[in-house]
Coordinates of C-alpha atoms in Angstrom, one line a residue:
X1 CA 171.2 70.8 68.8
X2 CA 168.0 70.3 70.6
X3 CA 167.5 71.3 74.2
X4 CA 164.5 69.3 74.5
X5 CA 164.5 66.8 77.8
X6 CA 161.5 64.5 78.6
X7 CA 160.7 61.2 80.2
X8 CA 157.8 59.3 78.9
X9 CA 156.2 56.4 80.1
X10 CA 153.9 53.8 79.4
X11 CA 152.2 54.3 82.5
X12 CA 151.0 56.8 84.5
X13 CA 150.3 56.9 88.4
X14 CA 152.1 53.3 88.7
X15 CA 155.3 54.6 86.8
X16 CA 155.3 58.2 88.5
X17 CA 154.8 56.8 91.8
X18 CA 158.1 54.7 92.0
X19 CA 160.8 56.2 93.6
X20 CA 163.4 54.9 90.4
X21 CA 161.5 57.1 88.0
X22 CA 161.7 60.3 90.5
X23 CA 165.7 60.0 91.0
X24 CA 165.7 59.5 87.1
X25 CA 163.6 62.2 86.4
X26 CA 165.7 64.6 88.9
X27 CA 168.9 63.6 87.5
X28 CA 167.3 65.4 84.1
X29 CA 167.1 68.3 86.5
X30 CA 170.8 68.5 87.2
X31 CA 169.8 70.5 90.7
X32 CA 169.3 69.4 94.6
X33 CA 166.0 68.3 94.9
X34 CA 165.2 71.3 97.2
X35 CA 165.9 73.5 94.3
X36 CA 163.4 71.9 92.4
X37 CA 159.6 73.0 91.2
X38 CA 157.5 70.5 90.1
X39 CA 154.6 71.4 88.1
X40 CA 151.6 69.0 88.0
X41 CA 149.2 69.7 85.4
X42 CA 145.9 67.0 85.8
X43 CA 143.5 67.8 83.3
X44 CA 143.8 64.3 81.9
X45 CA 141.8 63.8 85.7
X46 CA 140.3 66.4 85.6
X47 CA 142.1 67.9 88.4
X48 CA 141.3 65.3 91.3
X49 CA 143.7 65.6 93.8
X50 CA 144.5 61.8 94.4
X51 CA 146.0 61.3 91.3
X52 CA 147.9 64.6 91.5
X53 CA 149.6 62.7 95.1
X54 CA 149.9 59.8 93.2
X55 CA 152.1 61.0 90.3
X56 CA 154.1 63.9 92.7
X57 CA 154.1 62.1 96.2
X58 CA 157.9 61.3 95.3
X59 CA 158.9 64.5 94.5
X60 CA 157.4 65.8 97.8
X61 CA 159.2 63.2 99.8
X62 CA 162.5 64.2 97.9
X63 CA 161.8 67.3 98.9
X64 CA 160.7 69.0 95.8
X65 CA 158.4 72.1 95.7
X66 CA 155.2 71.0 93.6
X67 CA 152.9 73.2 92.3
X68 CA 149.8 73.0 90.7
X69 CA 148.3 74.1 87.0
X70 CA 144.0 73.3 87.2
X71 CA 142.4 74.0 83.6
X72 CA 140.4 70.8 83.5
X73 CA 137.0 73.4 85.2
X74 CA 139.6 76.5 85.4
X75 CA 140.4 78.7 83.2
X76 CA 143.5 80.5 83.9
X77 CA 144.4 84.1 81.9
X78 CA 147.8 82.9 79.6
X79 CA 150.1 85.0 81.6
X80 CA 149.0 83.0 84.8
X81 CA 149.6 79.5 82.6
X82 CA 152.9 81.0 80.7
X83 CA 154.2 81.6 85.3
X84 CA 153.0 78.3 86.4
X85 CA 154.9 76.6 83.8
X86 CA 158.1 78.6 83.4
X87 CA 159.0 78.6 87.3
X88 CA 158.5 74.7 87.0
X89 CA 161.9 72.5 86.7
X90 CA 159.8 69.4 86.1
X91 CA 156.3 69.5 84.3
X92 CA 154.2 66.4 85.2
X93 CA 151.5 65.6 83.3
X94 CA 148.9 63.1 84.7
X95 CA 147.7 60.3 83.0
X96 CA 143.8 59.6 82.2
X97 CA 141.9 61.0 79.7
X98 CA 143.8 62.2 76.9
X99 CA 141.4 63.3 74.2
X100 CA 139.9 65.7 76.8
X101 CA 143.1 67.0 78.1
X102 CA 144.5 68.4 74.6
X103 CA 141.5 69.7 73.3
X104 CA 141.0 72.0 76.6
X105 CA 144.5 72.6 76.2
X106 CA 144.0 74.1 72.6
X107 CA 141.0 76.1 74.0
X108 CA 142.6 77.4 76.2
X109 CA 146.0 77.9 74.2
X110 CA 148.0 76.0 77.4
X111 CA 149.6 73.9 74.0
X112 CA 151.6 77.1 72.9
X113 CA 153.0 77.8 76.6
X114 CA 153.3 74.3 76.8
X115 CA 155.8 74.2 73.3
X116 CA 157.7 77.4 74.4
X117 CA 159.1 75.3 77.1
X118 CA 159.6 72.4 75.2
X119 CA 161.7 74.5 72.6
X120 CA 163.2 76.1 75.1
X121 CA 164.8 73.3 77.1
X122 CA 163.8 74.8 80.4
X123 CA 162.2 72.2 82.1
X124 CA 161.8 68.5 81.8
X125 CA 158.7 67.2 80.4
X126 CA 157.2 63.9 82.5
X127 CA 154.2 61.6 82.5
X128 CA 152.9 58.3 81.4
X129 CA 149.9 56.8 79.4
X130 CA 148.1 60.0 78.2
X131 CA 151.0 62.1 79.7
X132 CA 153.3 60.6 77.2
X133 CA 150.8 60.6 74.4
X134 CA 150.6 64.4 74.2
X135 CA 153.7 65.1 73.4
X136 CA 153.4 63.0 69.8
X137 CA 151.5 63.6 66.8
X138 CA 149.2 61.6 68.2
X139 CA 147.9 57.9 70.1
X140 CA 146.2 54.9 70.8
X141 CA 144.3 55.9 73.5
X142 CA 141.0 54.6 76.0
X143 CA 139.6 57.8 75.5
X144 CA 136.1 56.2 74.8
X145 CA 136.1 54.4 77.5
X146 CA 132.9 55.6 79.6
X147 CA 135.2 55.0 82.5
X148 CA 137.6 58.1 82.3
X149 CA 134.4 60.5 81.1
X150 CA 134.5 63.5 83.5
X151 CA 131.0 62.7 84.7
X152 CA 131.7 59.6 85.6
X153 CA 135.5 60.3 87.5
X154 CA 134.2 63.5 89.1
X155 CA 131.0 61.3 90.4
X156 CA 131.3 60.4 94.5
X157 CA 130.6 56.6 92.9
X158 CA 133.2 56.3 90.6
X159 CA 135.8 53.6 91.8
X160 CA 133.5 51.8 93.8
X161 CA 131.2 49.2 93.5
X162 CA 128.7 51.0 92.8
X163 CA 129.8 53.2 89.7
X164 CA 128.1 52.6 86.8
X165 CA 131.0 54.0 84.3
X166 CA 132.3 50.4 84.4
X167 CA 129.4 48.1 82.4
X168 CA 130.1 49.7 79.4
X169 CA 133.0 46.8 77.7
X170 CA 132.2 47.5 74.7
X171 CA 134.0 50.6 73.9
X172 CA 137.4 50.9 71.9
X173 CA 140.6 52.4 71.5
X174 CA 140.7 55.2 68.6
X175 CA 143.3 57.4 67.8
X176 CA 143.8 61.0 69.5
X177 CA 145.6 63.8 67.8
X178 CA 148.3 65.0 70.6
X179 CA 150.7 68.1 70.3
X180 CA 153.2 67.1 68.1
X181 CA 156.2 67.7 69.7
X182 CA 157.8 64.7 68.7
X183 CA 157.1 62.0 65.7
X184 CA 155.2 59.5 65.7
X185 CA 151.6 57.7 66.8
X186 CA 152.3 56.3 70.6
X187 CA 150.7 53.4 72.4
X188 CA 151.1 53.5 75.8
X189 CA 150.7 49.9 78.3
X190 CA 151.2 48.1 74.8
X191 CA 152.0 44.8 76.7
X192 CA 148.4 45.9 78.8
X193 CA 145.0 44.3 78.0
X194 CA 141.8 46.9 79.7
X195 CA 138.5 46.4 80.5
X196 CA 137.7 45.9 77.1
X197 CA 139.6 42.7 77.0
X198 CA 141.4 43.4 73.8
X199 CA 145.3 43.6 74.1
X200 CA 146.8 47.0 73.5
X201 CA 149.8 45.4 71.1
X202 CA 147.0 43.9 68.8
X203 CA 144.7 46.4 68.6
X204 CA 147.6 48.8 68.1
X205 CA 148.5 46.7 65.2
X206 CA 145.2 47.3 63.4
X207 CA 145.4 51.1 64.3
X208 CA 148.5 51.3 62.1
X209 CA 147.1 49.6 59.3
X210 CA 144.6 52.2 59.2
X211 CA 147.1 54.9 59.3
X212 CA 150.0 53.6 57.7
X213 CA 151.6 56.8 56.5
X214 CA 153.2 57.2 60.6
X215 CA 155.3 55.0 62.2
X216 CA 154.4 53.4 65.8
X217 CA 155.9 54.0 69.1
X218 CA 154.7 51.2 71.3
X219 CA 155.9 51.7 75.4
X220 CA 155.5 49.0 77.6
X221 CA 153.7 49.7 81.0
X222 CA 156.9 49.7 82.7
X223 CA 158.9 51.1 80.5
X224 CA 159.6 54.9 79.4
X225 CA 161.2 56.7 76.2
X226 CA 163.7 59.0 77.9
X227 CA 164.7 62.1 75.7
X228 CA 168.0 64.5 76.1
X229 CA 168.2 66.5 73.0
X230 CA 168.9 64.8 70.2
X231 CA 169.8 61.6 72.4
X232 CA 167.0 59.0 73.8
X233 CA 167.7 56.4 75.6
X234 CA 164.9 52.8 76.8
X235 CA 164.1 53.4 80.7
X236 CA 162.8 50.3 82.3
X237 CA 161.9 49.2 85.9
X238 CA 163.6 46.1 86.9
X239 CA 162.2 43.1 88.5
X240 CA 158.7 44.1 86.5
X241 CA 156.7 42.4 82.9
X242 CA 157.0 43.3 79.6
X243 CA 156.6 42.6 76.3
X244 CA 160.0 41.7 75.2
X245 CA 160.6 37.4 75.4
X246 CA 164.3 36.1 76.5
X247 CA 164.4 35.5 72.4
X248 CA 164.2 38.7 71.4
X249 CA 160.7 37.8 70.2
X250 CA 157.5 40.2 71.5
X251 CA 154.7 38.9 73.2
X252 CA 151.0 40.1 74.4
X253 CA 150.5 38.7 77.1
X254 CA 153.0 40.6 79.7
X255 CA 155.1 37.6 79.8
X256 CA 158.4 39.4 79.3
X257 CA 160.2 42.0 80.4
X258 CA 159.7 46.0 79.8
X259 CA 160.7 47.4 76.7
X260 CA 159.8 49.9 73.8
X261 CA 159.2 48.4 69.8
X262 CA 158.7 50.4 66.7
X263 CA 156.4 49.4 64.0
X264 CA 155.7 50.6 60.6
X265 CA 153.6 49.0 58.1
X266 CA 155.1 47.7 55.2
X267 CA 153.3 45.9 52.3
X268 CA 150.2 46.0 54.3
X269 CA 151.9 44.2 57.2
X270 CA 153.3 45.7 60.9
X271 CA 157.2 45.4 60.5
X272 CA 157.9 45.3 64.5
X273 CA 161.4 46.4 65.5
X274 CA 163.1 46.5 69.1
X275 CA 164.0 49.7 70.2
X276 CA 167.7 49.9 71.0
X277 CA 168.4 50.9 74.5
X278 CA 169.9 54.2 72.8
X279 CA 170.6 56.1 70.5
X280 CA 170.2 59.4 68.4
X281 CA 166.2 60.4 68.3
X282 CA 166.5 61.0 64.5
X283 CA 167.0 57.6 64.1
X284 CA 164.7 56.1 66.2
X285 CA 161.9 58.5 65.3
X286 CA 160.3 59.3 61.6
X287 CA 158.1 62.2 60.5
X288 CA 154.8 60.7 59.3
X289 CA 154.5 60.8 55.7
X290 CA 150.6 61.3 55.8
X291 CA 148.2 61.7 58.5
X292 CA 144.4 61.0 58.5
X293 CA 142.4 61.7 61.7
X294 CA 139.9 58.9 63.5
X295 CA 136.5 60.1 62.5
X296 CA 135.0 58.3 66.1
X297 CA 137.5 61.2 68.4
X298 CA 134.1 63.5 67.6
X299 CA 131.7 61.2 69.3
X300 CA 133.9 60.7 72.1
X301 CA 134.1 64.8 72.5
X302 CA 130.1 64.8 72.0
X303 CA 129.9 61.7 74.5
X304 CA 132.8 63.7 77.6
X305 CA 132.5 67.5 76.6
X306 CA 133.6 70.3 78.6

């Protein structure tokens, strides 16, 4: 049986930030909150402190301990990485930009301290939007959007009227390999359209068609794939949109309520299927059967390197 235990959202800073999602998250824990350690790791930011309150804030008003793990600019020795994250109940990991946050992760081998503790059950694994994308084989990710480049988030400008990271509308989503923890090619805010105007659920489609050998996990912004070994179970905050219509049907437009689908292609169409609020991973989950990586994920590296 696996001791594997993670929450993962469709959203990052707005998901983490709720107080729902903390009391879910430290019921995982099974311990008083003041016996907790909370281990933020913000590469995906590149280490900017508002996001890391953002995404821990509630665990510091619970009255967790949070910590922090910097290798966005840092580079921390492996034994320093392999204490940060194995005194940590609760690993958070922000949202932003994944395609930079795994490869610095590889460099700097944080992936293998990262899947010790995975295998290992010891702490829960938590985050939205690129933190949830990390965990599977890979996602459908902004990554290219000029917007989340380090340059541009680490500039005094960015956010403001002035920043210059938001003209560009013309970029688009591509696929990022992730860690492979679990199965499967993730798209996180799937009932979301960004700043490119395009909806997530769409574009997602036409990802899948263009690697149809693994099967789609699509997680509404306010939704989150909850994982307890070999158990998940559909977390969603009430009262919020979704993608999921009174009629079962899904639609792009946020219209609905939260929820998380599974598509596959099949005969060169997306087969879309409801996830059921829970159930047994293996069957909710499917190894890819082939796996071809988005030739555009090394301009985006040669367009926000290190």
């Amino acid at each position: 049986m696996s001791r594997c235990r993670g929450f993962f959202g469709g959203s990052g800073s707005g998901l983490m930030a709720r107080p729902e999602v903390v009391q879910e998250i430290l019921k995982m824990v099974g311990r008083d909150a003041a016996a907790t350690t909370v281990c933020y790791i913000g590469t995906a930011t590149y280490d900017l402190p508002k996001f890391k309150e953002a995404q821990t804030g509630g665990f510091s008003t619970a009255g967790c301990k949070v910590t922090e793990l910097k290798v966005a600019i840092e580079s921390p020795s492996s034994a320093e990485m392999s204490t940060a994250v194995g005194e940590a109940d609760v690993v958070v990991v922000s949202g932003g930009n994944t395609l930079f946050a795994t490869d610095r992760w590889n460099k700097l081998e944080l992936s293998a301290v990262l899947r010790r503790a995975w295998n290992d059950g010891s702490c829960v694994m938590a985050g939205g939007s690129a933190g949830a994308i990390w965990v599977f084989d890979g996602g459908h990710s902004d990554s290219a959007d000029p917007h989340y480049f380090k340059q541009a988030m680490l500039s005094p400008e960015w956010g403001t009227d002035a920043d210059p990271s938001t003209a560009d509308k013309s970029w688009e989503y591509i696929r990022v390999p992730a860690l492979g923890f679990l199965p499967g090619l993730v798209c996180p805010h799937h009932d979301r359209t960004q700043s490119n105007g395009t909806p997530r659920s769409l574009d997602f489609d036409a990802m899948l068609l263009r690697h149809p050998g693994e099967q789609g996990v699509a997680i509404d912004h306010w939704a989150a794939l909850v994982t307890e070994g070999d158990n998940y179970r559909v977390f969603t905050v009430q009262g919020d949109s979704g993608s999921l219509m009174p009629d079962g049907s899904l639609t792009a437009d946020g219209a609905g309520l939260p929820a998380i689908w599974t598509k596959e292609v099949v005969d060169q169409v997306v087969k879309t299927t409801l996830a059921p609020k829970e159930g047994k991973l293996a069957d909710l989950l499917r190894p890819a059967t082939d796996i071809t990586q988005d030739p555009r994920a090394d301009l985006v590296r040669k367009a926000n390197p290190e």
